Amino acid sequence: MSEHQQPLSLLVLISGRGSNLKAILDAISRGELPAVVTAVISDRSQAPGLEYARQENIDTLALDAADYPDRKDYDRALQGLIDRFEPGLVVLAGFMRILTAAFVRHYRGRLINIHPSLLPELRGIDTHQRAIDKGVREHGASVHFVTEDLDSGPVFVQLRVPVLPDDDAERLAARVLKQEHRLYPQAIRWLAEGRVSLNGEQLLLDQLPMQQPLQIDADE
Ligand code: GAR
């Protein structure tokens, strides 16, 4: 970050454990990520991950889907809440809800997600078991801009993890998650530094069209 550049303000959405949120907060504390988390919002008031934010005196809010008649109303309320903080980037970190098209359009180019597979492979849930069932030798995680189609927005960075012969879904999930904790702060860093952006449908790296996702090596 240059001397005059403001840190990127992040609003993080979580549903549960929040280990990716913790990895982001840790990277910021270590000075490795020029960003600040302005608030964390969960669709579950009991999400354990909210505690990481509270420990750092970051605003936490819970918005329970049961209080809204439908997805449209929920997303409208969520959008109102998010926009109060005027974030530069909205970060989905294990936020397990399908978002409406209007919501996604509103944040186009500044809404990202981490998904535990090498997209476009294995969209949706249970990715680790499905990777094992398919017999693939490589699995991993992807960070992408969110668009209207589930897990289908432009992927700008991926990290590959080998599938080992004695892996079960739990072991594989743990190894991928450990790597997600390196991948997500690095991905956000590129956005914070203005190196990666989305222009219409086109991903840009250093202002030039990006032909394929950046790759980060697994550190094991
Ligand atoms: C992570 O593995 C993330 O990739 C995944 O949920 C987990 C959240 O863990 N997200 C998705 O599957 C989104 N489709 P965390 O709460 O410990 O960060």
Short mmCIF file of C-alpha atoms and ligand atoms in Angstrom, two decimals:
data_model
loop_
_atom_site.label_atom_id
_atom_site.label_comp_id
_atom_site.label_asym_id
_atom_site.label_seq_id
_atom_site.Cartn_x
_atom_site.Cartn_y
_atom_site.Cartn_z
CA MET A 1 0.00 0.00 0.00
CA SER A 2 1.35 3.43 -0.83
CA GLU A 3 1.57 5.98 1.99
CA HIS A 4 -1.56 7.80 0.83
CA GLN A 5 -3.71 4.81 0.01
CA GLN A 6 -6.62 4.15 2.35
CA PRO A 7 -7.03 0.57 3.62
CA LEU A 8 -9.86 -1.23 1.85
CA SER A 9 -12.95 -1.41 4.08
CA LEU A 10 -14.38 -4.90 4.25
CA LEU A 11 -17.76 -6.08 5.37
CA VAL A 12 -17.67 -9.82 6.04
CA LEU A 13 -20.73 -12.10 5.94
CA ILE A 14 -20.56 -15.44 7.77
CA SER A 15 -22.94 -18.22 8.76
CA GLY A 16 -20.92 -20.36 11.13
CA ARG A 17 -17.41 -21.21 12.29
CA GLY A 18 -15.75 -18.12 10.80
CA SER A 19 -12.25 -19.52 10.40
CA ASN A 20 -11.78 -17.60 7.13
CA LEU A 21 -12.88 -14.42 8.90
CA LYS A 22 -10.24 -15.15 11.54
CA ALA A 23 -7.59 -15.66 8.85
CA ILE A 24 -8.50 -12.26 7.36
CA LEU A 25 -8.35 -10.55 10.76
CA ASP A 26 -5.01 -12.23 11.54
CA ALA A 27 -3.52 -11.13 8.20
CA ILE A 28 -4.64 -7.54 8.89
CA SER A 29 -3.09 -7.66 12.40
CA ARG A 30 0.19 -8.94 10.98
CA GLY A 31 0.25 -6.01 8.55
CA GLU A 32 -0.06 -8.34 5.55
CA LEU A 33 -3.39 -7.05 4.32
CA PRO A 34 -4.07 -3.32 3.76
CA ALA A 35 -7.69 -3.54 4.84
CA VAL A 36 -9.99 -2.94 7.78
CA VAL A 37 -13.06 -4.98 8.73
CA THR A 38 -15.83 -2.48 9.44
CA ALA A 39 -18.51 -5.01 10.40
CA VAL A 40 -19.39 -8.69 10.40
CA ILE A 41 -22.94 -9.78 9.68
CA SER A 42 -24.31 -13.29 10.15
CA ASP A 43 -27.61 -14.89 9.25
CA ARG A 44 -27.29 -16.83 12.53
CA SER A 45 -27.04 -14.99 15.83
CA GLN A 46 -25.22 -17.97 17.36
CA ALA A 47 -22.55 -18.20 14.66
CA PRO A 48 -19.33 -18.99 16.58
CA GLY A 49 -17.33 -16.83 14.15
CA LEU A 50 -18.95 -13.64 15.47
CA GLU A 51 -16.74 -14.03 18.53
CA TYR A 52 -13.57 -13.35 16.48
CA ALA A 53 -14.99 -9.98 15.48
CA ARG A 54 -16.12 -9.14 19.01
CA GLN A 55 -12.63 -9.83 20.33
CA GLU A 56 -11.39 -7.10 18.00
CA ASN A 57 -14.21 -4.70 18.91
CA ILE A 58 -15.66 -4.91 15.41
CA ASP A 59 -19.40 -4.32 15.02
CA THR A 60 -21.31 -7.59 14.72
CA LEU A 61 -24.89 -7.93 13.58
CA ALA A 62 -27.20 -10.88 13.10
CA LEU A 63 -30.06 -10.91 10.64
CA ASP A 64 -32.26 -13.97 11.08
CA ALA A 65 -33.96 -15.24 7.93
CA ALA A 66 -36.94 -16.39 10.04
CA ASP A 67 -37.85 -12.73 10.59
CA TYR A 68 -38.44 -12.12 6.88
CA PRO A 69 -41.21 -13.50 4.67
CA ASP A 70 -38.97 -14.30 1.72
CA ARG A 71 -35.52 -14.13 0.21
CA LYS A 72 -36.24 -10.82 -1.50
CA ASP A 73 -37.17 -9.05 1.73
CA TYR A 74 -34.26 -10.61 3.57
CA ASP A 75 -31.75 -9.50 0.98
CA ARG A 76 -33.21 -6.01 0.88
CA ALA A 77 -32.79 -5.72 4.66
CA LEU A 78 -29.29 -7.16 4.44
CA GLN A 79 -28.37 -4.67 1.73
CA GLY A 80 -29.66 -1.78 3.86
CA LEU A 81 -27.55 -2.97 6.77
CA ILE A 82 -24.43 -3.45 4.68
CA ASP A 83 -24.73 -0.06 2.96
CA ARG A 84 -24.77 1.76 6.29
CA PHE A 85 -21.09 0.80 6.58
CA GLU A 86 -20.26 1.86 3.00
CA PRO A 87 -17.79 -1.01 2.50
CA GLY A 88 -15.37 -1.08 -0.39
CA LEU A 89 -15.71 -4.85 -0.58
CA VAL A 90 -18.31 -7.34 0.66
CA VAL A 91 -16.65 -10.65 1.55
CA LEU A 92 -18.64 -13.87 1.76
CA ALA A 93 -16.78 -16.14 4.16
CA GLY A 94 -18.88 -19.25 4.60
CA PHE A 95 -22.15 -17.32 4.16
CA MET A 96 -24.43 -20.20 3.27
CA ARG A 97 -27.33 -18.43 1.61
CA ILE A 98 -28.31 -18.12 -2.01
CA LEU A 99 -28.50 -14.42 -2.81
CA THR A 100 -31.11 -12.73 -4.97
CA ALA A 101 -30.16 -11.31 -8.36
CA ALA A 102 -30.97 -7.75 -7.23
CA PHE A 103 -28.62 -8.06 -4.26
CA VAL A 104 -25.80 -9.49 -6.36
CA ARG A 105 -26.24 -6.82 -9.04
CA HIS A 106 -26.08 -4.05 -6.45
CA TYR A 107 -22.60 -5.21 -5.36
CA ARG A 108 -21.26 -6.26 -8.74
CA GLY A 109 -17.48 -6.01 -8.81
CA ARG A 110 -17.23 -5.61 -5.05
CA LEU A 111 -18.74 -8.88 -3.80
CA ILE A 112 -16.50 -11.95 -3.55
CA ASN A 113 -16.80 -15.50 -2.30
CA ILE A 114 -14.50 -18.36 -1.40
CA HIS A 115 -15.63 -21.80 -2.50
CA PRO A 116 -14.01 -25.12 -1.54
CA SER A 117 -13.41 -26.55 -5.01
CA LEU A 118 -11.55 -25.83 -8.21
CA LEU A 119 -14.41 -24.00 -9.91
CA PRO A 120 -16.08 -24.59 -12.33
CA GLU A 121 -15.76 -28.12 -10.90
CA LEU A 122 -17.98 -29.04 -7.95
CA ARG A 123 -20.30 -26.10 -7.49
CA GLY A 124 -22.69 -26.33 -4.54
CA ILE A 125 -22.24 -28.23 -1.28
CA ASP A 126 -20.39 -31.37 -0.06
CA THR A 127 -17.50 -30.61 -2.37
CA HIS A 128 -14.92 -32.70 -0.48
CA GLN A 129 -16.98 -35.91 -0.50
CA ARG A 130 -17.87 -35.33 -4.14
CA ALA A 131 -14.17 -34.84 -5.01
CA ILE A 132 -13.36 -38.20 -3.39
CA ASP A 133 -16.33 -39.93 -5.04
CA LYS A 134 -15.21 -38.62 -8.44
CA GLY A 135 -11.69 -39.95 -7.86
CA VAL A 136 -10.01 -36.65 -8.78
CA ARG A 137 -6.34 -36.27 -7.92
CA GLU A 138 -6.53 -32.53 -7.36
CA HIS A 139 -8.98 -30.50 -5.35
CA GLY A 140 -8.71 -27.05 -3.81
CA ALA A 141 -10.42 -23.71 -3.37
CA SER A 142 -11.35 -20.74 -5.55
CA VAL A 143 -12.06 -17.06 -4.96
CA HIS A 144 -14.49 -15.44 -7.37
CA PHE A 145 -16.59 -12.36 -7.92
CA VAL A 146 -20.21 -13.18 -7.22
CA THR A 147 -22.67 -12.99 -10.10
CA GLU A 148 -26.28 -14.08 -10.43
CA ASP A 149 -25.52 -17.77 -11.03
CA LEU A 150 -24.53 -19.84 -8.01
CA ASP A 151 -20.75 -20.40 -7.70
CA SER A 152 -20.30 -19.27 -11.31
CA GLY A 153 -18.83 -15.76 -11.18
CA PRO A 154 -15.38 -14.99 -12.59
CA VAL A 155 -12.69 -16.86 -10.63
CA PHE A 156 -9.51 -14.81 -10.16
CA VAL A 157 -7.43 -17.03 -7.93
CA GLN A 158 -7.25 -20.71 -7.04
CA LEU A 159 -5.19 -22.93 -4.84
CA ARG A 160 -4.72 -26.64 -5.64
CA VAL A 161 -4.47 -29.37 -3.04
CA PRO A 162 -3.60 -32.99 -3.94
CA VAL A 163 -6.12 -35.66 -2.99
CA LEU A 164 -4.19 -38.37 -1.13
CA PRO A 165 -5.01 -42.09 -1.35
CA ASP A 166 -6.13 -42.34 2.29
CA ASP A 167 -8.16 -39.12 2.31
CA ASP A 168 -11.69 -39.11 3.58
CA ALA A 169 -13.93 -36.05 3.27
CA GLU A 170 -12.99 -34.81 6.73
CA ARG A 171 -9.23 -35.05 6.22
CA LEU A 172 -9.44 -33.49 2.78
CA ALA A 173 -11.70 -30.68 4.06
CA ALA A 174 -9.22 -29.88 6.83
CA ARG A 175 -6.29 -29.67 4.39
CA VAL A 176 -8.23 -27.49 1.96
CA LEU A 177 -9.45 -25.22 4.78
CA LYS A 178 -5.89 -24.67 5.99
CA GLN A 179 -5.00 -23.48 2.50
CA GLU A 180 -8.15 -21.33 2.25
CA HIS A 181 -6.72 -19.37 5.17
CA ARG A 182 -3.74 -18.39 2.98
CA LEU A 183 -5.75 -17.99 -0.19
CA TYR A 184 -8.47 -15.60 0.97
CA PRO A 185 -6.27 -12.92 2.60
CA GLN A 186 -3.99 -12.99 -0.46
CA ALA A 187 -6.96 -12.65 -2.83
CA ILE A 188 -8.31 -9.70 -0.85
CA ARG A 189 -4.86 -8.16 -0.81
CA TRP A 190 -4.76 -8.09 -4.62
CA LEU A 191 -8.10 -6.30 -4.62
CA ALA A 192 -7.00 -3.88 -1.89
CA GLU A 193 -3.91 -3.03 -3.89
CA GLY A 194 -6.04 -2.47 -6.98
CA ARG A 195 -4.19 -5.18 -8.89
CA VAL A 196 -7.28 -7.29 -9.63
CA SER A 197 -10.64 -5.92 -10.66
CA LEU A 198 -13.74 -6.78 -12.65
CA ASN A 199 -14.70 -4.64 -15.63
CA GLY A 200 -18.06 -5.82 -17.01
CA GLU A 201 -17.47 -9.53 -17.60
CA GLN A 202 -13.71 -9.12 -17.87
CA LEU A 203 -11.24 -9.78 -15.06
CA LEU A 204 -8.28 -7.43 -15.08
CA LEU A 205 -4.83 -7.99 -13.60
CA ASP A 206 -2.72 -4.85 -13.46
CA GLN A 207 -5.23 -3.25 -15.89
CA LEU A 208 -4.76 -6.01 -18.50
CA PRO A 209 -7.26 -8.79 -19.34
CA MET A 210 -6.64 -11.86 -17.18
CA GLN A 211 -6.70 -15.02 -19.26
CA GLN A 212 -6.91 -17.54 -16.44
CA PRO A 213 -7.11 -17.51 -12.66
CA LEU A 214 -3.96 -16.78 -10.69
CA GLN A 215 -2.60 -19.82 -8.88
CA ILE A 216 -1.19 -19.96 -5.37
CA ASP A 217 0.90 -22.98 -4.41
CA ALA A 218 -0.18 -25.08 -1.46
CA ASP A 219 2.42 -24.78 1.30
CA GLU A 220 2.59 -28.49 2.15
C1 GAR B 1 -15.25 -22.71 3.91
O1 GAR B 1 -14.69 -23.95 3.59
C2 GAR B 1 -15.75 -22.01 2.67
O2 GAR B 1 -14.95 -22.26 1.54
C3 GAR B 1 -17.10 -22.65 2.51
O3 GAR B 1 -17.62 -22.74 3.81
C4 GAR B 1 -16.54 -22.89 4.72
C5 GAR B 1 -16.67 -21.84 5.81
O4 GAR B 1 -15.73 -22.06 6.82
N1 GAR B 1 -17.95 -21.88 1.66
C6 GAR B 1 -18.82 -22.43 0.80
O5 GAR B 1 -19.00 -23.63 0.71
C7 GAR B 1 -19.60 -21.43 -0.04
N2 GAR B 1 -20.25 -22.08 -1.11
P1 GAR B 1 -15.44 -20.95 7.91
O6 GAR B 1 -16.80 -20.51 8.47
O7 GAR B 1 -14.61 -21.63 8.94
O8 GAR B 1 -14.73 -19.82 7.22
#
